[in-house]
Coordinates of C-alpha atoms in Angstrom, one line a residue:
M1 CA 0.0 0.0 0.0
L2 CA 0.9 3.5 -0.6
P3 CA 1.2 5.6 2.6
P4 CA -1.6 8.1 3.2
F5 CA -0.9 11.3 1.7
P6 CA -2.0 14.7 3.3
A7 CA -4.9 16.6 1.5
P8 CA -2.6 19.3 0.0
V9 CA -0.8 16.7 -1.8
I10 CA -3.7 15.0 -3.2
S11 CA -5.3 18.6 -4.1
Y12 CA -2.1 19.5 -6.0
V13 CA -2.0 16.5 -8.2
R14 CA -5.7 16.6 -8.7
S15 CA -5.4 20.2 -9.9
I16 CA -2.6 19.3 -12.2
F17 CA -4.7 16.5 -14.0
A18 CA -7.7 18.6 -14.0
G19 CA -5.9 21.3 -15.8
A20 CA -4.7 18.7 -18.4
N21 CA -8.4 17.5 -18.6
R22 CA -9.4 21.0 -19.5
R23 CA -6.7 21.5 -22.1
V24 CA -7.6 18.3 -23.9
S25 CA -11.2 18.9 -24.0
E26 CA -10.6 22.3 -25.2
K27 CA -8.6 21.0 -28.1
I28 CA -11.6 18.7 -28.9
A29 CA -13.9 21.8 -28.8
R30 CA -11.6 23.9 -31.1
V31 CA -10.4 21.0 -33.4
P32 CA -13.1 18.5 -33.4
N33 CA -11.3 16.2 -36.0
C34 CA -7.7 16.1 -34.4
S35 CA -6.3 12.7 -34.2
E36 CA -6.0 10.6 -30.8
P37 CA -2.3 10.9 -30.9
S38 CA -2.4 14.6 -30.9
L39 CA -4.6 14.6 -27.8
D40 CA -2.1 12.3 -26.0
L41 CA 0.6 15.0 -26.9
T42 CA -1.7 17.9 -25.6
L43 CA -2.0 15.8 -22.3
I44 CA 1.6 15.2 -22.1
E45 CA 2.6 18.6 -22.8
H46 CA 0.4 20.1 -20.1
L47 CA 1.9 17.8 -17.6
T48 CA 5.5 19.1 -18.6
R49 CA 4.7 22.5 -17.0
Y50 CA 4.8 20.8 -13.5
T51 CA 8.2 18.9 -13.8
S52 CA 9.9 21.1 -11.3
P53 CA 9.5 20.1 -7.7
R54 CA 7.0 21.8 -5.6
V55 CA 6.8 22.1 -1.9
V56 CA 2.7 21.6 -1.3
A57 CA 2.8 21.5 2.6
P58 CA 5.3 21.5 5.4
G59 CA 7.9 18.6 4.8
W60 CA 5.7 17.3 1.6
T61 CA 7.4 17.9 -1.9
V62 CA 5.9 16.6 -5.3
K63 CA 7.7 16.3 -8.4
L64 CA 6.5 15.1 -12.0
D65 CA 8.7 13.7 -14.7
V66 CA 7.5 13.0 -18.1
H67 CA 8.8 10.9 -20.8
F68 CA 7.4 10.5 -24.5
L69 CA 8.6 8.0 -26.8
G70 CA 5.9 8.0 -29.4
G71 CA 3.8 4.9 -30.5
L72 CA 4.5 1.7 -32.4
R73 CA 1.4 1.4 -34.4
H74 CA 3.1 2.7 -37.6
F75 CA 5.7 -0.1 -37.3
H76 CA 2.8 -2.9 -37.1
R77 CA 3.2 -3.0 -33.5
W78 CA 0.5 -2.3 -30.9
E79 CA 0.8 -0.7 -27.5
V80 CA -1.1 -2.1 -24.5
A81 CA -1.2 1.4 -23.3
D82 CA -0.5 4.7 -24.5
I83 CA 0.3 6.4 -21.3
G84 CA 1.8 4.9 -18.1
I85 CA 1.7 6.4 -14.5
L86 CA 4.2 5.6 -12.0
V87 CA 3.7 6.7 -8.2
F88 CA 6.7 6.9 -6.1
A89 CA 6.2 7.4 -2.3
K90 CA 9.3 8.6 -0.4
Q91 CA 10.2 8.7 3.2
G92 CA 13.1 11.3 3.3
A93 CA 15.6 9.7 0.8
H94 CA 14.0 6.3 0.8
I95 CA 11.3 4.9 -1.6
V96 CA 8.5 3.2 0.4
G97 CA 6.0 2.5 -2.1
K98 CA 5.6 2.0 -5.9
K99 CA 2.6 2.0 -7.9
V100 CA 1.6 2.0 -11.7
A101 CA -1.5 2.6 -13.7
L102 CA -1.8 2.1 -17.5
L103 CA -4.0 4.1 -19.8
Q104 CA -4.9 3.2 -23.2
S105 CA -6.4 6.1 -24.8
K106 CA -9.6 6.6 -27.3
R107 CA -11.3 9.5 -28.7
L108 CA -15.0 9.8 -29.3
Y109 CA -15.8 10.2 -32.8
P110 CA -18.2 12.7 -34.2
K111 CA -21.2 11.6 -36.0
S112 CA -20.5 13.8 -39.2
H113 CA -17.2 14.4 -40.7
S114 CA -14.2 12.3 -40.2
V115 CA -11.3 12.4 -37.9
L116 CA -7.9 13.1 -39.3
E117 CA -6.0 10.0 -38.5
E118 CA -2.3 9.6 -38.4
E119 CA -1.2 7.0 -41.1
K120 CA 2.4 5.7 -42.2
V121 CA 2.4 7.8 -45.2
D122 CA 2.1 10.9 -42.9
Y123 CA 5.5 10.2 -41.6
Q124 CA 6.9 9.4 -45.0
I125 CA 5.7 12.7 -46.6
G126 CA 6.7 14.7 -43.3
F127 CA 6.6 18.4 -43.6
A128 CA 5.2 18.4 -46.9
N129 CA 1.9 17.9 -45.3
L130 CA 1.8 21.4 -44.5
L131 CA 1.7 22.6 -48.2
P132 CA -1.9 23.5 -49.6
G133 CA -3.2 20.2 -51.3
G134 CA -3.5 21.0 -55.2
S135 CA -3.4 24.0 -57.2
V136 CA -7.0 25.0 -56.2
A137 CA -7.1 24.5 -52.4
S138 CA -10.7 24.6 -50.7
S139 CA -11.4 27.7 -48.8
I140 CA -10.4 27.4 -45.2
A141 CA -13.8 29.6 -44.3
V142 CA -16.2 26.7 -45.6
Q143 CA -18.3 25.6 -42.4
H144 CA -18.3 22.1 -41.1
N145 CA -20.6 20.7 -38.3
F146 CA -19.3 18.1 -36.0
E147 CA -21.8 16.6 -34.0
F148 CA -21.6 14.4 -30.8
T149 CA -24.3 12.2 -29.6
D150 CA -25.1 9.2 -27.4
S151 CA -24.7 7.1 -30.2
S152 CA -21.2 8.3 -31.2
L153 CA -18.5 5.7 -31.2
Y154 CA -15.2 5.2 -29.8
K155 CA -14.5 4.1 -33.4
A156 CA -10.8 3.0 -32.8
L157 CA -11.8 0.5 -30.2
K158 CA -13.0 -2.6 -31.7
S159 CA -13.9 -5.8 -30.0
E160 CA -11.4 -8.8 -30.6
D161 CA -9.2 -6.7 -32.8
E162 CA -5.4 -7.2 -32.3
Q163 CA -5.1 -4.6 -29.7
F164 CA -8.2 -5.6 -27.8
K165 CA -6.8 -9.2 -27.5
A166 CA -3.4 -7.7 -26.5
I167 CA -4.8 -6.0 -23.7
R168 CA -6.7 -9.0 -22.6
E169 CA -3.4 -11.3 -22.7
F170 CA -1.4 -8.6 -21.1
E171 CA -3.7 -8.5 -18.1
Q172 CA -3.7 -12.3 -17.8
H173 CA -0.1 -12.6 -18.1
K174 CA 1.3 -9.7 -16.2
H175 CA -1.4 -9.4 -13.8
I176 CA -1.4 -5.6 -14.2
P177 CA -4.7 -3.9 -15.0
V178 CA -5.3 -1.4 -18.0
H179 CA -7.9 1.3 -18.0
Y180 CA -9.1 3.1 -21.0
L181 CA -8.9 6.9 -21.1
F182 CA -11.8 8.2 -23.1
Y183 CA -11.2 11.6 -24.7
N184 CA -14.5 13.3 -24.9
P185 CA -15.9 16.7 -25.9
W186 CA -17.0 19.0 -22.9
A187 CA -20.7 17.7 -23.3
V188 CA -22.8 15.3 -25.2
P189 CA -24.9 15.7 -27.2
T190 CA -23.1 18.6 -28.6
A191 CA -22.1 20.1 -32.0
Y192 CA -19.1 22.3 -33.0
T193 CA -18.9 24.3 -36.0
V194 CA -15.6 24.9 -37.6
P195 CA -14.4 27.7 -38.2
T196 CA -15.4 27.8 -34.4
S197 CA -16.9 30.4 -32.4
S198 CA -17.8 27.4 -29.7
K199 CA -17.9 27.8 -26.0
V200 CA -15.8 25.8 -24.3
S201 CA -18.1 18.9 -18.8
L202 CA -17.5 16.0 -19.7
G203 CA -13.9 15.8 -20.6
C204 CA -11.4 12.8 -20.3
R205 CA -13.1 9.9 -18.7
I206 CA -11.5 6.5 -17.4
I207 CA -12.8 3.2 -17.4
R208 CA -11.4 -0.2 -16.3
S209 CA -10.6 -2.4 -19.5
Q210 CA -12.0 -5.5 -18.0
D211 CA -15.4 -3.6 -17.3
L212 CA -15.5 -2.5 -21.0
R213 CA -14.6 -6.0 -22.0
A214 CA -17.5 -7.5 -20.3
A215 CA -20.0 -4.8 -21.5
M216 CA -18.9 -5.7 -25.1
S217 CA -18.9 -9.4 -24.7
S218 CA -22.1 -10.0 -26.6
K219 CA -21.0 -7.8 -29.2
P220 CA -19.8 -9.2 -32.6
G221 CA -15.9 -9.0 -33.4
G222 CA -15.0 -5.7 -34.9
Q223 CA -17.7 -3.6 -33.2
S224 CA -17.1 -0.3 -31.5
P225 CA -19.0 0.9 -28.3
T226 CA -20.9 4.0 -28.3
F227 CA -20.7 6.7 -25.7
S228 CA -24.1 5.5 -24.2
E229 CA -22.8 1.9 -23.8
V230 CA -20.0 2.8 -21.5
S231 CA -22.0 4.9 -19.3
G232 CA -22.6 3.4 -16.0
L233 CA -19.6 1.3 -16.1
C234 CA -17.8 3.0 -13.2
G235 CA -21.2 3.1 -11.4
H236 CA -24.5 5.2 -11.6
A237 CA -23.5 8.2 -9.3
A238 CA -23.8 11.4 -11.4
A239 CA -20.5 12.4 -11.1
H240 CA -18.9 9.2 -12.7
L241 CA -21.6 8.0 -15.0
S242 CA -19.4 8.5 -18.0
G243 CA -16.4 7.0 -16.4
W244 CA -14.1 8.5 -13.6
R245 CA -12.6 12.3 -14.5
L246 CA -9.1 11.9 -15.2
E247 CA -8.0 14.0 -12.2
Y248 CA -10.1 12.0 -9.9
F249 CA -8.6 8.7 -11.2
V250 CA -5.1 9.8 -10.7
A251 CA -5.5 11.7 -7.4
D252 CA -8.3 9.9 -5.4
L253 CA -8.2 6.4 -6.9
V254 CA -4.5 5.6 -7.8
M255 CA -2.8 7.6 -5.0
R256 CA -5.3 6.4 -2.5
C257 CA -4.7 2.6 -3.5
K258 CA -8.0 2.0 -5.1
E259 CA -6.9 1.6 -8.6
G260 CA -3.6 0.7 -10.3
Q261 CA -1.0 -2.2 -9.2
M262 CA 1.5 -2.0 -6.3
F263 CA 4.9 -3.4 -7.3
Q264 CA 8.5 -4.2 -5.5
D265 CA 10.9 -4.3 -8.4
L266 CA 11.1 -4.3 -12.1
S267 CA 10.9 -7.9 -12.6
E268 CA 7.1 -7.7 -12.1
G269 CA 6.4 -6.7 -15.7
I270 CA 7.5 -3.0 -15.3
E271 CA 10.8 -3.3 -16.9
S272 CA 9.4 -4.5 -20.4
L273 CA 6.9 -1.7 -20.1
F274 CA 9.0 1.3 -19.2
Y275 CA 12.5 0.5 -19.8
R276 CA 12.6 -0.8 -23.4
R277 CA 12.2 1.3 -26.5
S278 CA 10.4 -1.8 -28.0
G279 CA 8.0 -2.1 -25.0
P280 CA 4.3 -1.8 -25.6
I281 CA 3.9 2.0 -24.3
A282 CA 4.0 5.4 -26.1
A283 CA 4.6 7.8 -23.0
A284 CA 5.1 7.6 -19.4
M285 CA 5.2 9.8 -16.3
S286 CA 6.0 9.5 -12.5
I287 CA 4.8 11.2 -9.8
T288 CA 7.2 11.2 -6.8
I289 CA 5.9 12.3 -3.5
E290 CA 8.5 12.9 -0.6
G291 CA 7.6 13.4 2.9
P292 CA 9.1 13.5 6.1
E293 CA 10.1 10.3 7.8
S294 CA 8.0 10.7 10.7
Q295 CA 4.9 11.1 8.6
C296 CA 5.4 8.9 5.4
G297 CA 5.3 5.6 6.8

């Protein structure tokens, strides 16, 4: 178990991830067809603003470290998680607790118009993608409407595809739970018009992969869950109906030992996740909380 942290520590971490949640949701509102990896980057970039240690209570210091490697999907490999979170509890100079949580991100797709997916060819073309397409490019002032409803799909999440199976097998063999991080707009139903003048609270939500698999067990292979089908998988309390908010998951569930997995050393499936470039993860962060020896045990 992680030691109990004082309220200012929990509040500080919660506020960091609440800000990241707002940044990601705001991006969906302003760029409704942005790619899923770009939302990962927005989340990670926001967290890099907090990598300097901060004293948040007398004797208590919190530090975030963030490292982004990039995904393997363009090299015919699949990540079991896009983002890994490590929590280290320190008592003075000594580590007294370690925990890991794994997030596989999926965005909600609009009912109208497509999402700009990242393909292998985009890496081959490179910066040439910035050039206007063709001699007669379409006007950037043409309006497009992006609508999100209860029947909108997490289209990149498909039952029984390679990634779906890889996550199930990983949990069975490594005994480390994986959670889905769902990127949502601020509200559902909603619609955004581009060029935008939209207001900017739904945001990023977390759901256990095992709960999602159970809910999708009756679906044929290749089917994607809708927004309404994932509702209620974290309980029916109004605050958690669409899943746990990102900041609540990290600060109130992982750091308070209600979600995630404790570990003692790297041999417990952690080394292959975080310490190998060919490992099945794209980005990682660590949250280190250091307290006085008399209060952190």
